[in-house]
Amino acid sequence: MSTNNDNLAYNSGEIGQAPLLPSSRKREIDFKAKLAFFLKDGLFFFMVISLLLKSILFIGLVNNNGTNFSALHAFKSFSSPPPLSVYVFFIVIFLSFTYLFKGKRHYWALLSIDFVISLFLIVDLMYFRGFGSFLTPFLLSQSSNLDNLFSSIISMLRPVDLLFVVDLLVLGVIGLRVRNLYARAERSFLLCFFLLGVSISGIYYQHVHLDIKGNGDTMLFRVAWAPNQTLTNLSPLGYHLYDLYNYYEDTKPYTFTVQESEQLKTWFDEKQENLPPNQYAGLYKGENLLVIQVESLENSVINQRVNGQEITPNLNKLLSNSLYFSNYYEQVYNGNSSDAELMTNTSVYPARKGATFFRFPQNTYNSLPKLLESQGYNTQAIHADKGALWNWQSALQGIGFQKTTDASYFNQDEQIGLGVSDGSYLKQVVPLITEKKYPFYTFMVTLSSHSPFELPEKFQTMDLDEKLNKTKLGGYFQSIHYTDEQLGTFLTTLEEKGILENTTIAIYGDHTGVHKYYDNEVQAIEDPESWYLDNSKRIPLIIYHKGLTGQEIKTTGGQIDLLPTLAYLMGIPEDKYSQTAFGRNLLNTQKDFAILANGEYKGTPVSVEEQNQEIQGIALADLILRSNYLKDK
């Protein structure tokens, strides 16, 4: 840093010290002085390096597991284009605006930008750990989802996150000593625009080199299937700038082109298997349908024991009279639980950005409640939480449910986590079902087994080792066991009232649980049982009927397939949904696959062409949602 005799700031001179110069010459001297100030601005360069290191740290985390840094993953990203210069250019774009401030405000502007970027990186990491993607402008508008979620959100923090604020502590200490050196720093529009111009030019050069003239192996401005790959290409800052541009484009009204309409029709035609009907066709035609979405229920706990105790004894008991799909995968994306509701009731993949229920709450679909309503069914959806959470109430009304019931209906007499306990909730649901005119379709969602899996001790009934009970895995076992108990009581009550005699019940998890949010803690457990480590993204699908002979079905499928499967059982003609459902009937198929939200293919493809075709369904579904294509179908 300079002394008072060699100020960081350039002073244009005092009266009488120098002859007047031509304005062009004066601007030249002025700019050179400002450039000299820039070259002496140690904190500016410190922050460029600091934010670059944070970006590399971020890449090493998100390309591993979001918790443990992998130098291999971090620096492998830079073994081929894009070069590190792209990361630096995006950082300089943000920091260049600090030269619009003079005096000490320049210092505070540097510190503020560093703080905001660091905070954003931490929040991005927290969201990535839970959802496998990053914050978008769509998500930032969904503030109602934060209600009662503080403990779940904080549980996504990890010790490694402290590294993102270490430099802020250093700057805070150093700043107290050096900030006075910036007291006479002048505002410089020229320097700001110069740095912006250099940075934007550098990025544009790489865009031409990689995106336009390149061979397509590596691109900057491309939305890859995996968001962490897009982020790696552009840097964390570049990713979000590009995302803002895409947000602007995505909010424009979208209309299918003739070519896209033909492509969509071809996709649906090629998806059809046209197999002869089997014993499951219309097996429960005209009977009631009850679908229960269980919070965070993953397949790993089904038929498993801890210390000799069944984790889900009631669900296990149902299997003797159920079709149990053991290779059924979660396919939720940014909408999480609401995406599960969407896919179950519409067989349409969720939007690629933001939560579908928030972005397109007024969209219409050829949905399960509408299909059953056309067969004379009364339909209702029941939640224990507020209708604004994920905007589910408005969206399910748009999907076609005749009646929706949210938290305002229920007596909040017993609380667990996010709201009324599953025990109280399920007791209060019974009259909503028994008093419903037959035949009915009731869709309902449980709540108490939500992360962070901190079930109050008075509700814990499993006898676990003290060490295990204090872990997230132990908390998960207790939470799922509690919900299983309440489901057992609920179904027993329905049986006593005669409801189960002519009711088909489908039970599934909205997404995985402890492995989705805290897999690093599970993997760190000493001497774990082998099944503890199952992070396969599988959730159970159990279709129960009192007179059914139990069978495990190992066909690979996912949440997108539930509508066609249930429609087949309920006797709805396939031609009523074959051109709108992206899933397939798991009870009559020769295909074995599921496409995860990140585009990963699970199962056994017949050919590479077929695999690519099925993956393409995610992009086509996104176009359908953006254009509300199904409103006239």
PDB file of N, CA and C in Angstrom, residues 403-445:
ATOM      1  N   LYS A 403     -62.175 -31.261  -4.698  1.00  0.00           N
ATOM      2  CA  LYS A 403     -62.083 -30.672  -3.368  1.00  0.00           C
ATOM      3  C   LYS A 403     -60.651 -30.808  -2.859  1.00  0.00           C
ATOM      4  N   THR A 404     -60.152 -29.750  -2.222  1.00  0.00           N
ATOM      5  CA  THR A 404     -58.834 -29.807  -1.592  1.00  0.00           C
ATOM      6  C   THR A 404     -58.959 -29.340  -0.147  1.00  0.00           C
ATOM      7  N   THR A 405     -58.278 -30.040   0.755  1.00  0.00           N
ATOM      8  CA  THR A 405     -58.342 -29.739   2.182  1.00  0.00           C
ATOM      9  C   THR A 405     -56.930 -29.513   2.706  1.00  0.00           C
ATOM     10  N   ASP A 406     -56.694 -28.348   3.349  1.00  0.00           N
ATOM     11  CA  ASP A 406     -55.357 -28.058   3.867  1.00  0.00           C
ATOM     12  C   ASP A 406     -55.376 -27.948   5.386  1.00  0.00           C
ATOM     13  N   ALA A 407     -54.308 -27.389   5.969  1.00  0.00           N
ATOM     14  CA  ALA A 407     -54.130 -27.343   7.417  1.00  0.00           C
ATOM     15  C   ALA A 407     -55.247 -26.601   8.135  1.00  0.00           C
ATOM     16  N   SER A 408     -55.901 -25.667   7.451  1.00  0.00           N
ATOM     17  CA  SER A 408     -56.943 -24.874   8.106  1.00  0.00           C
ATOM     18  C   SER A 408     -58.124 -25.726   8.567  1.00  0.00           C
ATOM     19  N   TYR A 409     -58.279 -26.908   8.002  1.00  0.00           N
ATOM     20  CA  TYR A 409     -59.384 -27.796   8.388  1.00  0.00           C
ATOM     21  C   TYR A 409     -59.108 -28.514   9.701  1.00  0.00           C
ATOM     22  N   PHE A 410     -57.832 -28.775   9.992  1.00  0.00           N
ATOM     23  CA  PHE A 410     -57.468 -29.685  11.073  1.00  0.00           C
ATOM     24  C   PHE A 410     -57.257 -28.972  12.404  1.00  0.00           C
ATOM     25  N   ASN A 411     -57.664 -29.639  13.456  1.00  0.00           N
ATOM     26  CA  ASN A 411     -57.390 -29.190  14.815  1.00  0.00           C
ATOM     27  C   ASN A 411     -55.909 -29.438  15.101  1.00  0.00           C
ATOM     28  N   GLN A 412     -55.174 -28.369  15.360  1.00  0.00           N
ATOM     29  CA  GLN A 412     -53.717 -28.465  15.568  1.00  0.00           C
ATOM     30  C   GLN A 412     -53.428 -28.846  17.020  1.00  0.00           C
ATOM     31  N   ASP A 413     -53.963 -29.974  17.447  1.00  0.00           N
ATOM     32  CA  ASP A 413     -53.866 -30.358  18.852  1.00  0.00           C
ATOM     33  C   ASP A 413     -52.546 -31.027  19.220  1.00  0.00           C
ATOM     34  N   GLU A 414     -51.831 -31.532  18.227  1.00  0.00           N
ATOM     35  CA  GLU A 414     -50.572 -32.235  18.501  1.00  0.00           C
ATOM     36  C   GLU A 414     -49.603 -31.920  17.370  1.00  0.00           C
ATOM     37  N   GLN A 415     -48.472 -31.323  17.718  1.00  0.00           N
ATOM     38  CA  GLN A 415     -47.535 -30.836  16.706  1.00  0.00           C
ATOM     39  C   GLN A 415     -46.267 -31.683  16.666  1.00  0.00           C
ATOM     40  N   ILE A 416     -45.819 -31.950  15.441  1.00  0.00           N
ATOM     41  CA  ILE A 416     -44.502 -32.552  15.213  1.00  0.00           C
ATOM     42  C   ILE A 416     -43.881 -31.858  14.013  1.00  0.00           C
ATOM     43  N   GLY A 417     -42.723 -31.281  14.191  1.00  0.00           N
ATOM     44  CA  GLY A 417     -42.019 -30.697  13.063  1.00  0.00           C
ATOM     45  C   GLY A 417     -42.786 -29.583  12.386  1.00  0.00           C
ATOM     46  N   LEU A 418     -43.209 -29.831  11.143  1.00  0.00           N
ATOM     47  CA  LEU A 418     -43.795 -28.789  10.310  1.00  0.00           C
ATOM     48  C   LEU A 418     -45.255 -28.499  10.608  1.00  0.00           C
ATOM     49  N   GLY A 419     -45.898 -29.340  11.408  1.00  0.00           N
ATOM     50  CA  GLY A 419     -47.319 -29.098  11.641  1.00  0.00           C
ATOM     51  C   GLY A 419     -47.962 -30.183  12.482  1.00  0.00           C
ATOM     52  N   VAL A 420     -49.265 -30.369  12.268  1.00  0.00           N
ATOM     53  CA  VAL A 420     -50.010 -31.354  13.041  1.00  0.00           C
ATOM     54  C   VAL A 420     -49.391 -32.736  12.841  1.00  0.00           C
ATOM     55  N   SER A 421     -49.327 -33.528  13.920  1.00  0.00           N
ATOM     56  CA  SER A 421     -48.693 -34.838  13.853  1.00  0.00           C
ATOM     57  C   SER A 421     -49.463 -35.773  12.931  1.00  0.00           C
ATOM     58  N   ASP A 422     -48.758 -36.757  12.384  1.00  0.00           N
ATOM     59  CA  ASP A 422     -49.426 -37.749  11.539  1.00  0.00           C
ATOM     60  C   ASP A 422     -50.513 -38.491  12.312  1.00  0.00           C
ATOM     61  N   GLY A 423     -50.277 -38.705  13.613  1.00  0.00           N
ATOM     62  CA  GLY A 423     -51.274 -39.408  14.426  1.00  0.00           C
ATOM     63  C   GLY A 423     -52.587 -38.651  14.466  1.00  0.00           C
ATOM     64  N   SER A 424     -52.511 -37.356  14.792  1.00  0.00           N
ATOM     65  CA  SER A 424     -53.718 -36.534  14.859  1.00  0.00           C
ATOM     66  C   SER A 424     -54.324 -36.335  13.473  1.00  0.00           C
ATOM     67  N   TYR A 425     -53.476 -36.076  12.512  1.00  0.00           N
ATOM     68  CA  TYR A 425     -53.917 -35.835  11.132  1.00  0.00           C
ATOM     69  C   TYR A 425     -54.708 -37.021  10.580  1.00  0.00           C
ATOM     70  N   LEU A 426     -54.150 -38.223  10.721  1.00  0.00           N
ATOM     71  CA  LEU A 426     -54.804 -39.397  10.139  1.00  0.00           C
ATOM     72  C   LEU A 426     -56.132 -39.719  10.838  1.00  0.00           C
ATOM     73  N   LYS A 427     -56.205 -39.447  12.142  1.00  0.00           N
ATOM     74  CA  LYS A 427     -57.488 -39.634  12.833  1.00  0.00           C
ATOM     75  C   LYS A 427     -58.553 -38.695  12.269  1.00  0.00           C
ATOM     76  N   GLN A 428     -58.132 -37.466  11.986  1.00  0.00           N
ATOM     77  CA  GLN A 428     -59.082 -36.468  11.494  1.00  0.00           C
ATOM     78  C   GLN A 428     -59.423 -36.667  10.011  1.00  0.00           C
ATOM     79  N   VAL A 429     -58.589 -37.423   9.310  1.00  0.00           N
ATOM     80  CA  VAL A 429     -58.856 -37.703   7.899  1.00  0.00           C
ATOM     81  C   VAL A 429     -59.953 -38.747   7.732  1.00  0.00           C
ATOM     82  N   VAL A 430     -60.077 -39.642   8.696  1.00  0.00           N
ATOM     83  CA  VAL A 430     -61.025 -40.761   8.577  1.00  0.00           C
ATOM     84  C   VAL A 430     -62.428 -40.297   8.161  1.00  0.00           C
ATOM     85  N   PRO A 431     -63.041 -39.332   8.836  1.00  0.00           N
ATOM     86  CA  PRO A 431     -64.387 -38.919   8.407  1.00  0.00           C
ATOM     87  C   PRO A 431     -64.420 -38.305   7.010  1.00  0.00           C
ATOM     88  N   LEU A 432     -63.321 -37.684   6.586  1.00  0.00           N
ATOM     89  CA  LEU A 432     -63.275 -37.124   5.238  1.00  0.00           C
ATOM     90  C   LEU A 432     -63.372 -38.220   4.181  1.00  0.00           C
ATOM     91  N   ILE A 433     -62.943 -39.421   4.570  1.00  0.00           N
ATOM     92  CA  ILE A 433     -63.000 -40.562   3.645  1.00  0.00           C
ATOM     93  C   ILE A 433     -64.315 -41.319   3.791  1.00  0.00           C
ATOM     94  N   THR A 434     -64.677 -41.642   5.016  1.00  0.00           N
ATOM     95  CA  THR A 434     -65.863 -42.479   5.232  1.00  0.00           C
ATOM     96  C   THR A 434     -67.161 -41.769   4.850  1.00  0.00           C
ATOM     97  N   GLU A 435     -67.156 -40.446   4.916  1.00  0.00           N
ATOM     98  CA  GLU A 435     -68.369 -39.702   4.569  1.00  0.00           C
ATOM     99  C   GLU A 435     -68.412 -39.303   3.101  1.00  0.00           C
ATOM    100  N   LYS A 436     -67.399 -39.742   2.336  1.00  0.00           N
ATOM    101  CA  LYS A 436     -67.340 -39.395   0.921  1.00  0.00           C
ATOM    102  C   LYS A 436     -68.250 -40.316   0.112  1.00  0.00           C
ATOM    103  N   LYS A 437     -68.932 -39.744  -0.857  1.00  0.00           N
ATOM    104  CA  LYS A 437     -69.801 -40.527  -1.720  1.00  0.00           C
ATOM    105  C   LYS A 437     -68.958 -41.462  -2.591  1.00  0.00           C
ATOM    106  N   TYR A 438     -69.416 -42.724  -2.722  1.00  0.00           N
ATOM    107  CA  TYR A 438     -68.670 -43.723  -3.486  1.00  0.00           C
ATOM    108  C   TYR A 438     -69.089 -43.662  -4.956  1.00  0.00           C
ATOM    109  N   PRO A 439     -68.170 -44.053  -5.868  1.00  0.00           N
ATOM    110  CA  PRO A 439     -66.753 -44.347  -5.650  1.00  0.00           C
ATOM    111  C   PRO A 439     -65.961 -43.049  -5.502  1.00  0.00           C
ATOM    112  N   PHE A 440     -64.857 -43.122  -4.777  1.00  0.00           N
ATOM    113  CA  PHE A 440     -64.048 -41.925  -4.566  1.00  0.00           C
ATOM    114  C   PHE A 440     -62.589 -42.172  -4.931  1.00  0.00           C
ATOM    115  N   TYR A 441     -61.911 -41.094  -5.271  1.00  0.00           N
ATOM    116  CA  TYR A 441     -60.461 -41.078  -5.365  1.00  0.00           C
ATOM    117  C   TYR A 441     -59.971 -40.034  -4.377  1.00  0.00           C
ATOM    118  N   THR A 442     -59.251 -40.491  -3.337  1.00  0.00           N
ATOM    119  CA  THR A 442     -58.683 -39.599  -2.332  1.00  0.00           C
ATOM    120  C   THR A 442     -57.166 -39.670  -2.399  1.00  0.00           C
ATOM    121  N   PHE A 443     -56.567 -38.516  -2.546  1.00  0.00           N
ATOM    122  CA  PHE A 443     -55.111 -38.399  -2.573  1.00  0.00           C
ATOM    123  C   PHE A 443     -54.687 -37.656  -1.316  1.00  0.00           C
ATOM    124  N   MET A 444     -53.754 -38.213  -0.546  1.00  0.00           N
ATOM    125  CA  MET A 444     -53.366 -37.594   0.716  1.00  0.00           C
ATOM    126  C   MET A 444     -51.861 -37.700   0.949  1.00  0.00           C
ATOM    127  N   VAL A 445     -51.358 -36.785   1.785  1.00  0.00           N
ATOM    128  CA  VAL A 445     -49.917 -36.643   2.012  1.00  0.00           C
ATOM    129  C   VAL A 445     -49.641 -36.600   3.510  1.00  0.00           C
TER     130      VAL A 445
END
